[in-house]
């Protein structure tokens, strides 16, 4: 009803860089698990266009994500959300006693998930799984929490062979550019995948919704373009049609799929089958690992240090 204050609780996930793409994957996971509206924004949007958030502030909860807990835009966004907009704000970080924690109502600290490298790898998967776990708990879905644990254990056992498959493929090929495609919760994964390959290997790399790739971006496809498809179960049939189309256009195609059928195999130059239990949301975090490995081996092949890309610092702190 117009003018009523019975707005359903909704959620805003905030971060910068990898933490923003993590916010994207977490927001879609949150809605799918709890039924509550959720969206992701970079910290800078809260600071530059606060009116966009203020307009929906009733019954809004915010989750601000930052590995370091020190990124200026994330810390300032938490301050604006909590102090100026009176929005309940939860921090998610890998740092103990951080500036972010000081600005939030409550904070989840995953100390053991931090990594030494500049680029974020295990902190991404750990924070994503934790946020999915929180969503499942809120929804009273204990089975989902159990499935996450089973998935993580089985994926650990698959990691060695996955690494070998990707190392071999990267050694045999060289590309001018990289495209990562995914829909729904897999779109956040595709965005982070593009960033990861860009950071770790100094490559030209982009992401799109899978079916959006037909609407213009396919103009760039050549035999020197690597197209990675994160294939969902929900949209698989339509996504595989795009995969087949891009193969016909001459692109080099990589399919990341939990289970690959004949159509997927026929249309792919490399199939990375994960074979994990549970539904597609349980498996989500594992999907970023192939892109992390593509970035790592491509960077190594170029003689770079994928852990410490040039021009990057671990934290962006503004004056
Ligand atoms: C996130 C981040 C990284 C990026 C860069 C700068 O920081 O943007 O994603 O690789 O090194 O920091 P954080 O807020 O999660 O600590």
XYZ file of C-alpha atoms and ligand atoms in Angstrom:
335
model
C 0.000 0.000 0.000
C 1.301 3.488 -0.880
C 2.587 5.374 2.155
C 2.654 2.277 4.354
C 5.756 1.563 6.424
C 5.429 -2.206 6.080
C 8.421 -2.466 3.794
C 9.959 -5.891 3.704
C 13.497 -6.048 5.118
C 15.982 -5.527 2.319
C 19.763 -5.748 2.160
C 22.576 -3.705 0.685
C 25.947 -5.390 0.142
C 28.873 -2.985 -0.186
C 32.545 -3.424 -1.102
C 35.338 -2.250 -3.403
C 37.223 -4.256 -6.047
C 37.013 -7.993 -5.349
C 34.926 -7.233 -2.279
C 32.369 -5.495 -4.519
C 32.065 -8.533 -6.812
C 31.823 -10.656 -3.692
C 28.998 -8.330 -2.585
C 27.314 -9.026 -5.943
C 27.509 -12.825 -5.572
C 26.450 -12.567 -1.906
C 23.442 -10.329 -2.693
C 22.051 -12.720 -5.308
C 22.688 -15.672 -2.980
C 20.930 -13.806 -0.168
C 17.771 -13.200 -2.182
C 17.661 -16.744 -3.505
C 18.071 -18.191 -0.011
C 15.933 -15.820 2.089
C 13.516 -14.301 -0.432
C 14.534 -10.826 0.826
C 15.516 -8.165 -1.726
C 19.265 -7.529 -1.858
C 21.568 -5.598 -4.138
C 25.257 -4.771 -4.326
C 26.919 -1.384 -4.716
C 30.530 -0.239 -4.632
C 31.425 1.848 -1.559
C 31.933 4.900 -3.762
C 28.218 4.928 -4.735
C 27.201 5.447 -1.107
C 29.614 8.380 -0.895
C 28.905 10.054 -4.250
C 25.168 9.320 -4.618
C 23.819 8.860 -1.055
C 20.320 9.819 -2.234
C 20.105 6.513 -4.122
C 20.434 4.633 -0.835
C 18.556 7.082 1.395
C 15.456 6.619 -0.762
C 15.247 2.963 0.263
C 16.584 3.279 3.829
C 13.418 2.042 5.613
C 14.004 -1.497 6.868
C 17.304 -1.638 5.020
C 20.255 -3.537 6.493
C 23.774 -3.096 5.123
C 26.689 -5.505 4.919
C 30.053 -3.838 4.254
C 32.772 -6.211 3.072
C 36.512 -5.461 3.181
C 39.337 -7.992 3.539
C 41.640 -5.390 5.089
C 38.926 -3.504 6.959
C 40.870 -0.374 5.968
C 39.761 0.516 2.411
C 38.773 4.187 2.721
C 35.622 3.990 0.585
C 34.345 0.924 2.480
C 35.054 2.407 5.923
C 33.498 5.765 4.975
C 30.476 4.029 3.419
C 29.909 2.142 6.696
C 30.116 5.457 8.573
C 27.569 7.165 6.282
C 25.191 4.174 6.343
C 25.192 3.800 10.128
C 25.692 7.324 11.457
C 24.019 9.466 8.792
C 21.311 7.129 7.498
C 20.707 5.119 10.719
C 20.959 1.839 8.799
C 21.967 -1.251 10.760
C 25.407 -2.105 9.405
C 27.301 -5.394 9.598
C 30.991 -5.616 8.683
C 32.649 -8.651 7.103
C 36.448 -8.637 7.147
C 39.580 -10.738 7.599
C 41.248 -8.163 9.885
C 41.098 -8.028 13.671
C 40.106 -4.719 15.345
C 39.803 -2.858 12.054
C 38.591 0.634 11.209
C 35.624 -1.063 9.531
C 34.718 -2.891 12.727
C 34.737 0.446 14.596
C 32.136 1.828 12.153
C 29.745 -1.172 12.203
C 27.066 -2.393 14.623
C 28.512 -5.897 14.492
C 31.333 -7.517 12.535
C 32.191 -10.986 11.305
C 35.984 -11.420 11.444
C 37.486 -14.293 9.409
C 41.105 -13.954 10.487
C 42.290 -17.270 9.040
C 40.879 -16.439 5.591
C 43.366 -13.651 4.863
C 46.133 -14.274 2.327
C 49.577 -12.718 1.922
C 49.093 -11.760 -1.703
C 47.864 -8.408 -2.963
C 45.096 -10.055 -4.970
C 42.220 -11.681 -3.128
C 41.745 -15.424 -3.613
C 40.841 -17.514 -0.565
C 39.439 -14.477 1.257
C 36.878 -14.223 -1.583
C 35.703 -17.828 -1.317
C 35.743 -17.817 2.497
C 33.747 -14.588 2.862
C 31.261 -15.700 0.182
C 30.645 -19.063 1.851
C 30.254 -17.324 5.225
C 27.659 -14.909 3.835
C 25.763 -17.768 2.180
C 25.866 -19.589 5.505
C 24.410 -16.499 7.250
C 21.627 -16.287 4.642
C 20.799 -19.975 5.062
C 20.700 -19.597 8.847
C 18.365 -16.612 8.493
C 16.139 -18.718 6.250
C 16.233 -21.624 8.731
C 17.816 -23.813 6.045
C 20.169 -26.026 8.061
C 20.529 -28.473 5.140
C 22.147 -25.759 3.040
C 24.780 -25.157 5.761
C 25.573 -28.874 5.862
C 25.794 -28.991 2.042
C 28.310 -26.127 2.086
C 30.610 -28.140 4.335
C 30.304 -31.268 2.172
C 30.922 -29.221 -0.982
C 34.088 -27.624 0.472
C 35.531 -31.015 1.442
C 34.823 -32.559 -1.978
C 36.152 -29.551 -3.844
C 39.434 -29.742 -1.897
C 39.860 -33.280 -3.252
C 39.226 -32.063 -6.845
C 41.672 -29.146 -6.659
C 44.889 -30.941 -7.714
C 43.468 -32.371 -10.947
C 41.706 -29.083 -11.747
C 45.011 -27.239 -11.350
C 46.773 -29.667 -13.718
C 44.026 -29.350 -16.373
C 44.212 -25.543 -16.297
C 48.013 -25.365 -16.231
C 48.196 -27.618 -19.303
C 45.584 -25.587 -21.195
C 47.249 -22.248 -20.391
C 50.650 -23.651 -21.494
C 49.235 -24.763 -24.862
C 47.429 -21.489 -25.693
C 47.917 -17.765 -25.776
C 45.099 -15.230 -26.002
C 44.686 -11.547 -26.779
C 41.686 -11.129 -24.549
C 39.446 -12.913 -22.074
C 35.685 -12.912 -21.569
C 33.826 -14.351 -18.557
C 30.090 -15.027 -18.757
C 27.513 -15.931 -16.104
C 23.919 -15.268 -15.099
C 22.185 -14.889 -11.707
C 24.619 -15.637 -8.881
C 27.220 -16.635 -11.470
C 27.356 -13.080 -12.815
C 29.207 -11.891 -9.683
C 31.601 -14.804 -10.225
C 32.117 -13.764 -13.870
C 32.892 -10.179 -12.799
C 35.421 -11.319 -10.216
C 36.915 -13.783 -12.730
C 37.526 -10.960 -15.216
C 39.142 -8.840 -12.505
C 41.291 -11.749 -11.319
C 42.725 -12.503 -14.759
C 43.261 -8.771 -15.342
C 45.112 -8.332 -12.039
C 47.153 -11.534 -12.035
C 48.221 -11.559 -15.673
C 47.882 -7.921 -16.809
C 45.468 -9.101 -19.521
C 42.520 -7.451 -21.222
C 39.510 -9.107 -19.657
C 35.755 -8.426 -19.534
C 32.553 -9.898 -18.093
C 28.927 -9.947 -19.212
C 25.654 -11.691 -18.500
C 25.886 -14.756 -20.742
C 22.922 -13.971 -22.981
C 23.915 -10.285 -23.148
C 27.056 -11.329 -25.020
C 24.990 -11.724 -28.185
C 23.829 -8.110 -27.981
C 27.008 -6.466 -29.236
C 30.034 -7.861 -27.357
C 30.249 -10.922 -29.652
C 31.754 -8.546 -32.229
C 35.151 -9.066 -30.545
C 35.245 -12.872 -30.923
C 38.297 -14.228 -32.795
C 40.408 -17.397 -32.414
C 42.501 -15.323 -29.979
C 39.593 -14.714 -27.579
C 39.176 -17.044 -24.581
C 35.513 -17.225 -23.552
C 34.811 -18.795 -20.167
C 31.191 -19.818 -19.510
C 30.060 -20.340 -15.916
C 27.152 -22.634 -16.721
C 24.294 -22.652 -14.228
C 21.780 -25.433 -13.744
C 18.880 -22.961 -13.823
C 19.701 -21.434 -17.204
C 21.867 -24.122 -18.722
C 19.959 -24.760 -21.922
C 19.929 -21.092 -22.980
C 23.531 -20.590 -21.867
C 24.742 -23.607 -23.841
C 23.115 -22.139 -26.968
C 25.356 -19.070 -26.548
C 28.353 -21.362 -25.961
C 27.632 -23.199 -29.228
C 27.182 -19.923 -31.088
C 30.510 -18.514 -29.890
C 32.294 -21.736 -30.798
C 30.869 -21.414 -34.317
C 32.125 -17.817 -34.471
C 35.649 -19.160 -33.873
C 36.227 -18.266 -30.210
C 38.123 -20.567 -27.857
C 35.571 -21.769 -25.314
C 36.019 -22.922 -21.727
C 33.032 -24.398 -19.890
C 32.961 -24.420 -16.096
C 30.085 -26.719 -15.257
C 29.162 -28.978 -12.399
C 28.211 -31.737 -14.840
C 28.953 -31.507 -18.555
C 26.732 -33.269 -21.098
C 27.548 -34.080 -24.731
C 26.391 -30.676 -26.034
C 28.697 -28.858 -23.640
C 31.646 -31.094 -24.497
C 31.131 -30.706 -28.245
C 31.075 -26.906 -27.992
C 34.020 -26.495 -25.604
C 37.783 -26.481 -26.078
C 38.210 -27.095 -22.362
C 35.621 -28.569 -20.011
C 36.178 -28.033 -16.297
C 33.697 -30.339 -14.625
C 33.425 -29.808 -10.868
C 31.277 -32.843 -9.939
C 30.174 -31.415 -6.623
C 27.157 -32.364 -4.498
C 24.319 -29.977 -3.634
C 22.569 -27.360 -5.747
C 24.148 -24.641 -7.862
C 24.139 -22.090 -5.038
C 26.072 -24.428 -2.754
C 28.674 -24.828 -5.494
C 28.945 -21.111 -6.290
C 32.181 -20.181 -4.462
C 34.115 -23.066 -6.041
C 33.462 -21.635 -9.515
C 35.883 -18.739 -9.029
C 38.855 -21.072 -8.508
C 39.308 -21.983 -12.228
C 39.561 -18.254 -13.046
C 42.060 -17.704 -10.236
C 44.153 -20.516 -11.725
C 43.840 -19.155 -15.288
C 45.047 -15.777 -13.993
C 47.862 -17.354 -12.001
C 49.289 -19.558 -14.779
C 48.838 -16.854 -17.447
C 50.692 -14.355 -15.253
C 53.490 -16.857 -14.549
C 53.733 -17.585 -18.289
C 54.255 -13.867 -18.934
C 57.045 -13.750 -16.352
C 54.916 -11.707 -13.926
C 54.329 -12.144 -10.213
C 50.584 -12.898 -9.987
C 50.636 -12.261 -6.229
C 51.883 -8.708 -6.626
C 50.616 -7.065 -9.810
C 52.248 -3.843 -10.870
C 50.457 -0.603 -9.926
C 48.392 -2.375 -7.230
C 48.541 -2.098 -3.475
C 46.833 -4.397 -1.005
C 44.605 -1.587 0.221
C 43.433 1.630 -1.419
C 43.583 4.346 1.240
C 42.600 7.868 0.298
C 43.718 11.094 2.048
C 39.800 -4.713 -1.921
C 40.747 -4.330 -3.056
C 41.203 -5.565 -3.820
C 42.141 -5.225 -4.953
C 43.224 -4.205 -4.613
C 42.798 -3.166 -3.627
O 40.195 -4.352 -0.681
O 40.036 -3.454 -3.886
O 40.106 -6.235 -4.371
O 42.758 -6.401 -5.415
O 44.383 -4.801 -4.213
O 41.908 -3.670 -2.602
P 39.441 -4.715 0.664
O 38.529 -3.545 0.962
O 38.663 -5.970 0.487
O 40.535 -4.856 1.688
